[in-house]
């Protein structure tokens, strides 16, 4: 029987995504990841070098998937925000991983190329739309993109108590209303 190295690597990434989303980098355990992936700890170190390397691979894969699945359209930032919201709804672990990343990687000096490149491309797309008169210039391109990104993830950053209060008022279609709030807030931001 031949071993499929790529299948093992994918299983490790899937298991690590769940583990890191639940426990962060410091709390994650490579033995649990290996067991969930039906592999062993040695494979984690073989493929990723360390637990930190595995987290970076998980975060990199998540970012690439999001960039590919939700390309920016600077001429329709409300629509872009809505598609990002949809992506967060479909993959709720994304915001958890991003939160752990911010908490545990801030100040390390290590920047993931996919995130740096994606942000630079998005900022330039927004700046080009501003230069062409398609977007307001009240905020810099980076500020405007940051506001759009944060509004897109607004609902996943609330406390459960805040969500419960709002959801009681939203009725049966909380997801639809939440998406509408995101897109309308971005539209209002653009004036």
Coordinates of C-alpha atoms in Angstrom, one line a residue:
X1 CA 0.0 0.0 0.0
X2 CA 1.4 3.4 -1.0
X3 CA 1.0 6.4 1.2
X4 CA -0.6 9.5 -0.1
X5 CA 1.5 12.3 1.3
X6 CA -0.8 15.1 0.0
X7 CA -3.9 13.3 1.6
X8 CA -2.1 13.1 4.9
X9 CA -1.1 16.8 4.7
X10 CA -4.8 17.8 3.9
X11 CA -6.1 15.7 6.9
X12 CA -3.6 17.4 9.2
X13 CA -4.6 20.8 7.9
X14 CA -8.3 20.0 8.4
X15 CA -7.7 18.7 11.9
X16 CA -5.5 21.6 12.8
X17 CA -8.1 24.1 11.6
X18 CA -10.6 22.7 14.1
X19 CA -8.0 22.5 16.9
X20 CA -6.6 26.0 16.4
X21 CA -10.1 27.5 16.0
X22 CA -11.1 26.0 19.3
X23 CA -7.9 26.5 21.4
X24 CA -5.6 29.0 19.6
X25 CA -2.0 28.4 19.0
X26 CA -0.9 28.1 22.7
X27 CA -3.8 25.8 23.7
X28 CA -3.7 23.5 20.7
X29 CA -2.2 20.1 21.1
X30 CA -0.3 18.3 18.4
X31 CA -1.3 14.9 19.8
X32 CA -5.0 15.8 19.4
X33 CA -4.4 17.1 15.9
X34 CA -2.5 14.0 14.9
X35 CA -5.2 11.7 16.4
X36 CA -8.0 13.6 14.6
X37 CA -6.1 13.4 11.3
X38 CA -5.4 9.7 11.8
X39 CA -1.7 10.4 11.6
X40 CA 1.1 10.9 14.1
X41 CA 3.0 13.9 15.6
X42 CA 6.1 13.1 13.6
X43 CA 4.1 13.9 10.4
X44 CA 3.2 17.3 11.7
X45 CA 6.9 18.2 12.2
X46 CA 7.8 16.6 8.9
X47 CA 5.3 18.6 6.9
X48 CA 5.2 21.8 8.9
X49 CA 8.3 22.0 11.0
X50 CA 6.5 23.0 14.2
X51 CA 3.1 23.7 15.7
X52 CA 3.6 27.4 14.8
X53 CA 4.4 26.3 11.2
X54 CA 1.2 24.3 11.1
X55 CA -0.8 27.2 12.3
X56 CA 0.8 29.4 9.7
X57 CA -0.1 26.8 7.0
X58 CA -3.7 26.7 8.3
X59 CA -4.0 30.5 8.3
X60 CA -2.3 30.8 4.9
X61 CA -4.7 28.2 3.4
X62 CA -7.7 30.0 4.9
X63 CA -6.6 33.4 3.5
X64 CA -5.9 32.0 0.1
X65 CA -9.3 30.3 0.0
X66 CA -11.1 33.5 1.0
X67 CA -9.1 35.7 -1.5
X68 CA -10.0 33.2 -4.3
X69 CA -13.6 32.7 -3.2
X70 CA -14.4 36.4 -2.5
X71 CA -12.5 38.7 -4.9
X72 CA -12.9 42.4 -4.2
X73 CA -15.0 44.5 -6.5
X74 CA -14.1 48.1 -5.7
X75 CA -17.1 49.3 -7.8
X76 CA -19.5 47.3 -5.5
X77 CA -18.1 47.4 -2.0
X78 CA -21.5 46.7 -0.4
X79 CA -21.7 43.5 -2.5
X80 CA -18.2 42.6 -1.6
X81 CA -19.0 43.1 2.1
X82 CA -22.1 40.9 1.7
X83 CA -20.0 38.1 0.0
X84 CA -17.5 38.3 2.9
X85 CA -20.3 38.1 5.4
X86 CA -21.6 35.0 3.5
X87 CA -18.1 33.5 3.7
X88 CA -17.9 34.1 7.4
X89 CA -21.4 32.5 7.9
X90 CA -20.4 29.5 5.8
X91 CA -17.0 29.1 7.7
X92 CA -17.5 30.4 11.2
X93 CA -14.1 29.1 12.3
X94 CA -12.5 31.8 10.1
X95 CA -13.1 34.6 12.5
X96 CA -12.0 32.5 15.4
X97 CA -8.7 31.8 13.6
X98 CA -8.3 35.4 12.8
X99 CA -8.8 36.4 16.4
X100 CA -6.3 33.8 17.6
X101 CA -3.9 35.1 14.9
X102 CA -4.3 38.7 16.2
X103 CA -3.9 37.7 19.8
X104 CA -1.0 35.3 19.5
X105 CA 0.9 36.7 16.5
X106 CA 0.8 40.4 17.1
X107 CA 4.2 41.9 17.5
X108 CA 6.1 38.8 16.3
X109 CA 7.3 40.6 13.2
X110 CA 6.2 37.6 11.1
X111 CA 3.9 38.7 8.3
X112 CA 2.3 36.1 6.0
X113 CA 2.9 37.0 2.4
X114 CA -0.6 36.0 1.3
X115 CA -2.1 38.5 3.7
X116 CA 0.4 41.3 2.8
X117 CA -0.1 40.7 -0.9
X118 CA -3.9 40.5 -0.7
X119 CA -4.2 43.6 1.4
X120 CA -1.9 45.5 -1.0
X121 CA -3.9 44.5 -4.0
X122 CA -7.2 45.4 -2.4
X123 CA -5.9 48.8 -1.2
X124 CA -4.6 49.5 -4.7
X125 CA -8.0 48.5 -6.2
X126 CA -9.8 50.8 -3.9
X127 CA -7.3 53.6 -4.5
X128 CA -7.7 53.2 -8.3
X129 CA -11.5 53.4 -7.9
X130 CA -11.0 56.6 -5.8
X131 CA -8.8 58.1 -8.5
X132 CA -11.4 57.3 -11.1
X133 CA -14.1 59.0 -9.1
X134 CA -16.0 55.8 -8.4
X135 CA -15.4 55.9 -4.6
X136 CA -15.4 58.8 -2.1
X137 CA -12.0 60.0 -0.9
X138 CA -13.1 61.0 2.6
X139 CA -11.1 58.1 3.9
X140 CA -7.8 56.8 2.5
X141 CA -8.0 53.6 0.5
X142 CA -6.6 51.6 3.4
X143 CA -9.0 53.1 5.9
X144 CA -12.0 52.5 3.6
X145 CA -10.9 48.9 3.0
X146 CA -10.5 48.4 6.8
X147 CA -13.9 49.7 7.5
X148 CA -15.5 47.5 4.9
X149 CA -13.6 44.4 6.2
X150 CA -14.7 45.2 9.8
X151 CA -18.3 45.8 8.9
X152 CA -18.3 42.5 7.0
X153 CA -17.2 40.7 10.2
X154 CA -19.2 42.8 12.6
X155 CA -21.6 40.0 13.6
X156 CA -18.9 37.5 14.4
X157 CA -17.1 39.8 16.8
X158 CA -20.1 40.5 19.1
X159 CA -20.6 39.0 22.5
X160 CA -23.4 36.4 22.7
X161 CA -25.4 38.8 25.0
X162 CA -25.3 41.5 22.4
X163 CA -26.3 39.1 19.6
X164 CA -29.2 37.7 21.7
X165 CA -30.6 41.1 22.3
X166 CA -30.4 42.0 18.6
X167 CA -31.6 38.6 17.3
X168 CA -34.7 38.9 19.5
X169 CA -35.6 42.0 17.5
X170 CA -34.6 40.6 14.1
X171 CA -37.2 37.9 13.9
X172 CA -36.9 34.6 12.0
X173 CA -34.4 35.7 9.3
X174 CA -31.5 36.7 11.4
X175 CA -28.9 35.8 8.8
X176 CA -30.7 37.7 6.0
X177 CA -31.1 40.8 8.2
X178 CA -27.6 40.6 9.4
X179 CA -26.3 40.5 5.8
X180 CA -28.6 43.4 5.0
X181 CA -27.2 45.5 7.9
X182 CA -23.7 44.9 6.6
X183 CA -24.4 45.9 3.0
X184 CA -26.5 48.9 4.0
X185 CA -23.8 50.1 6.4
X186 CA -21.2 49.9 3.7
X187 CA -23.5 51.7 1.3
X188 CA -24.0 54.4 3.9
X189 CA -20.3 54.7 4.5
X190 CA -19.9 55.4 0.8
X191 CA -22.6 58.0 0.9

